[in-house]
Coordinates of C-alpha atoms (C1' of nucleotides) in Angstrom, one line a residue:
Chain A
M1 CA -10.9 21.1 -3.5
K2 CA -10.4 17.9 -5.5
L3 CA -7.0 17.6 -6.5
P4 CA -7.0 17.4 -10.4
T5 CA -5.4 14.7 -12.8
A6 CA -2.7 16.9 -13.6
F7 CA -1.5 16.6 -9.9
Y8 CA -0.6 13.1 -10.4
Q9 CA 0.9 13.4 -13.7
R10 CA 4.0 15.5 -12.9
P11 CA 7.5 13.6 -13.0
D12 CA 8.5 13.8 -9.3
V13 CA 7.1 10.9 -7.5
V14 CA 8.7 11.6 -4.4
R15 CA 7.6 15.0 -4.4
I16 CA 3.8 14.1 -5.0
A17 CA 4.4 11.1 -2.1
R18 CA 5.4 14.3 0.3
E19 CA 2.5 16.5 -1.0
L20 CA -0.1 14.0 -0.3
V21 CA 0.7 13.9 3.4
G22 CA -2.0 16.1 4.8
K23 CA -4.6 15.9 2.0
Y24 CA -7.9 14.1 2.6
L25 CA -8.5 10.7 0.7
F26 CA -12.0 10.1 0.1
T27 CA -14.3 7.1 -1.2
R28 CA -18.0 6.8 -2.0
I29 CA -18.4 3.4 -2.3
D30 CA -21.7 1.7 -2.1
G31 CA -22.9 5.4 -1.9
V32 CA -21.5 5.6 1.5
L33 CA -19.0 8.7 1.9
T34 CA -15.9 7.7 3.9
G35 CA -12.6 9.1 4.1
G36 CA -9.8 11.0 6.4
R37 CA -6.3 12.8 6.2
I38 CA -3.6 11.0 4.8
V39 CA -0.9 10.6 7.5
E40 CA 1.5 8.2 5.7
T41 CA 2.9 7.6 2.3
E42 CA 5.6 5.8 0.1
A43 CA 6.9 6.8 -3.1
Y44 CA 7.9 4.3 -5.7
A45 CA 9.8 5.1 -9.0
H46 CA 10.0 2.9 -12.1
I47 CA 13.8 3.9 -12.6
G48 CA 16.6 3.1 -10.1
D49 CA 14.1 1.6 -7.4
Q50 CA 14.3 -2.3 -7.3
A51 CA 11.5 -1.9 -4.5
C52 CA 9.0 -0.9 -7.4
H53 CA 6.6 -3.3 -8.8
S54 CA 7.3 -1.9 -12.5
H55 CA 11.2 -1.9 -12.1
L56 CA 13.1 -2.7 -15.2
G57 CA 9.6 -2.6 -17.2
R58 CA 8.4 -5.7 -15.6
F59 CA 4.8 -5.9 -17.4
T60 CA 2.2 -8.4 -15.9
N61 CA -1.4 -8.8 -15.2
R62 CA -0.9 -7.2 -11.9
T63 CA 1.4 -4.0 -12.9
K64 CA -0.2 -3.3 -16.2
V65 CA -2.3 0.0 -14.8
M66 CA 0.9 1.3 -13.6
Y67 CA 2.1 1.8 -17.2
E68 CA -1.0 4.4 -17.6
A69 CA -0.9 8.0 -17.3
G70 CA -1.0 9.0 -13.5
G71 CA -4.2 9.6 -11.4
I72 CA -5.5 6.1 -11.5
A73 CA -5.4 3.9 -8.6
Y74 CA -3.5 0.5 -8.5
C75 CA -4.8 -2.1 -6.1
Y76 CA -3.4 -5.2 -5.6
L77 CA -3.3 -8.3 -2.9
I78 CA -0.5 -9.0 -0.9
Y79 CA 0.3 -12.2 1.0
G80 CA -3.3 -13.3 -0.1
R81 CA -5.4 -11.2 2.1
Y82 CA -4.7 -7.6 2.3
T83 CA -5.6 -5.0 -0.5
L84 CA -3.1 -2.3 -0.8
F85 CA -3.9 0.8 -2.5
N86 CA -1.5 3.1 -4.5
I87 CA -1.9 6.0 -6.9
I88 CA 0.0 5.6 -10.0
T89 CA 1.9 9.1 -11.0
N90 CA 3.9 10.3 -13.8
E91 CA 3.0 10.2 -17.7
A92 CA 1.9 7.2 -19.6
G93 CA 4.8 4.3 -19.9
K94 CA 6.7 6.0 -16.8
A95 CA 5.2 3.7 -14.1
D96 CA 5.7 5.6 -10.8
A97 CA 3.4 5.4 -7.9
V98 CA 2.5 6.5 -4.4
L99 CA 1.5 3.9 -1.6
I100 CA -1.0 5.3 1.0
R101 CA 0.2 3.6 4.3
G102 CA -1.9 5.6 6.7
L103 CA -5.0 7.7 7.3
E104 CA -6.5 9.6 10.2
P105 CA -10.5 8.9 10.0
T106 CA -12.6 12.1 9.7
E107 CA -15.9 10.9 7.5
G108 CA -18.1 8.2 7.9
V109 CA -16.3 6.6 10.8
A110 CA -19.5 4.5 11.6
E111 CA -19.4 2.6 8.0
M112 CA -15.6 2.2 8.3
L113 CA -16.3 0.4 11.8
L114 CA -18.7 -1.8 10.1
R115 CA -16.5 -2.8 7.4
R116 CA -13.5 -3.3 9.9
G117 CA -15.6 -5.4 12.0
L118 CA -14.8 -3.0 15.0
P119 CA -17.1 -2.2 18.1
A120 CA -15.4 1.3 18.5
P121 CA -12.8 3.5 16.7
A122 CA -9.3 2.6 17.4
R123 CA -5.9 2.9 16.2
N124 CA -6.2 -0.2 14.0
L125 CA -9.4 1.1 12.2
T126 CA -7.4 2.8 9.4
A127 CA -3.3 2.8 10.9
G128 CA -1.8 0.6 8.1
P129 CA -2.1 0.1 4.3
G130 CA -4.1 -3.1 4.6
L131 CA -6.3 -1.9 7.1
L132 CA -7.5 1.7 5.3
T133 CA -8.4 0.0 2.1
Q134 CA -10.7 -2.3 4.4
A135 CA -12.2 0.7 6.2
L136 CA -12.7 2.9 2.9
G137 CA -14.0 0.0 1.2
I138 CA -11.4 -0.4 -1.4
T139 CA -11.0 -3.6 -3.3
T140 CA -9.1 -5.4 -6.0
K141 CA -12.2 -4.3 -7.9
H142 CA -11.0 -0.7 -8.1
Y143 CA -8.1 -1.6 -9.8
G144 CA -7.4 1.1 -12.4
T145 CA -10.2 3.3 -10.9
D146 CA -9.7 7.2 -11.7
V147 CA -8.7 8.7 -8.2
S148 CA -10.2 12.3 -9.5
G149 CA -13.5 10.7 -9.9
D150 CA -16.7 10.3 -8.2
L151 CA -15.8 6.9 -6.5
I152 CA -12.3 7.6 -5.3
W153 CA -10.7 11.1 -4.8
I154 CA -8.3 13.3 -2.7
E155 CA -9.2 16.7 -1.5
D156 CA -6.8 19.8 -0.9
H157 CA -7.8 21.2 2.5
A158 CA -5.2 24.0 2.1
E159 CA -3.8 22.8 5.5
R160 CA -0.5 24.0 6.3
M161 CA 2.0 21.3 6.4
P162 CA 5.3 22.6 7.7
D163 CA 8.4 20.5 6.9
E164 CA 9.2 19.9 10.6
R165 CA 5.8 17.9 10.9
L166 CA 6.8 15.5 8.1
V167 CA 9.4 12.8 8.6
A168 CA 11.1 11.2 6.0
S169 CA 12.4 7.4 6.7
P170 CA 13.2 4.3 4.7
R171 CA 10.3 2.3 3.7
V172 CA 8.6 -0.9 5.2
G173 CA 8.9 -4.5 4.2
I174 CA 11.2 -3.9 1.1
D175 CA 14.6 -5.5 2.1
Y176 CA 15.1 -7.7 -0.9
A177 CA 15.5 -4.1 -2.5
G178 CA 18.9 -4.0 -1.3
L179 CA 20.4 -0.6 -1.1
D180 CA 17.4 0.9 -2.5
A181 CA 15.8 -0.1 0.6
A182 CA 17.4 2.7 2.4
L183 CA 16.1 5.4 0.3
P184 CA 14.1 7.8 2.6
W185 CA 10.9 7.8 0.6
R186 CA 8.5 7.0 3.5
F187 CA 6.7 10.1 4.6
R188 CA 4.7 10.4 8.0
L189 CA 3.1 13.0 9.8
K190 CA 4.9 13.5 12.9
G191 CA 3.0 12.7 16.1
S192 CA 0.0 11.2 14.5
P193 CA -1.3 8.1 16.2
W194 CA -2.5 7.0 12.8
V195 CA 1.0 6.1 11.1
S196 CA 1.0 2.2 10.3
P197 CA 2.5 -0.1 13.2
A198 CA 5.3 -1.5 11.2
K199 CA 8.4 -0.2 12.2
Chain B
dT1 C1' 5.9 -27.1 -13.6
dA2 C1' 7.5 -26.1 -8.5
dT3 C1' 9.0 -23.3 -5.0
dC4 C1' 9.5 -19.4 -2.7
dA5 C1' 9.4 -14.9 -0.5
dG6 C1' 6.8 -10.9 -0.2
dA7 C1' 5.0 -2.8 0.0
dT8 C1' 0.6 -7.3 6.1
dC9 C1' -2.2 -8.0 10.1
dG10 C1' -4.0 -10.3 14.1
dA11 C1' -3.8 -14.1 17.1
dC12 C1' -1.3 -16.1 20.4
dT13 C1' 2.9 -16.9 23.8
Chain C
dG1 C1' 8.1 -11.7 19.8
dT2 C1' 6.6 -15.4 16.8
dC3 C1' 3.6 -17.4 13.4
dG4 C1' -0.1 -18.6 10.2
dA5 C1' -3.3 -17.1 6.5
dT6 C1' -3.1 -17.8 1.6
dC7 C1' -2.5 -15.0 -3.5
dT8 C1' 1.0 -13.3 -7.2
dG9 C1' 5.1 -13.0 -9.7
dA10 C1' 10.1 -14.3 -10.4
dT11 C1' 13.5 -17.6 -10.4
dA12 C1' 15.1 -22.3 -10.9
dC13 C1' 14.5 -27.0 -12.5

DNA sequence: TATCAGATCGACT
DNA sequence: GTCGATCTGATAC
C-alpha cells in the first residue's frame, strides 16, 4: 500500500529514515512506471545537525520547501550536475529530511537503462543518490512534489526487515559538519549490491 | 562582488 | 587513486 502523508509528518526523522529502507519508491514520469526497493537512506535534522541544509533556520530559495509540512520532495542540484532526492518530514516549520541514496531496481528497468544511457543492468544503474534520480526521471522540476501522489510515491510491501539486516553508519560527504558528521544516521540494507559506492 | 567548498559520478592513470 | 564538470549558498572583502 502507498504510504500516507501522515507517515512523513511524524517527528522522528531518524526513525523514518530507518523505516524507509525496504520500502518501494515509484515514479510515473512521462507516463512510465519506474521504481524499486529503497536500500539506503540518510536522515537530516533541522535541530542540532550542521549537515542539514535547514540547520539554524537557513531559509533560501533552495531550502524553502523544507519548511513545509512533511511528505513532499526536496530535489536539488549538487556539484552542478546531479539531482539529489530527499523527502521532507515532520510538521511545517520543522525542516527535517531523508535523503534516498540507494535503490534496487524492480520496475521499469528498460526505461531506467534508457534514461541512464546504459546497455544492460549494472550496479551503477541506481547505486548512488545522483544516479537513482536519473534512472527514475526525477529532476529539479519535481521540487516540492507530493510524495504520496500519482507522480512520485512510496509503497509498503510489508516485507519483514529485521534489525540485523539494517546497518547504521556515519553519513557521507559531510565532513564539514564537524562532530555531527559522526552521527550514525545512514541506513543501509546489509549485503545489498545496490547501496551507493561512496565509502 | 568574489571566492570557495560541497549530501557526486565517471573518465582516466 | 586522482581529477574535472559546473551550480548554489555561505563567507569574506
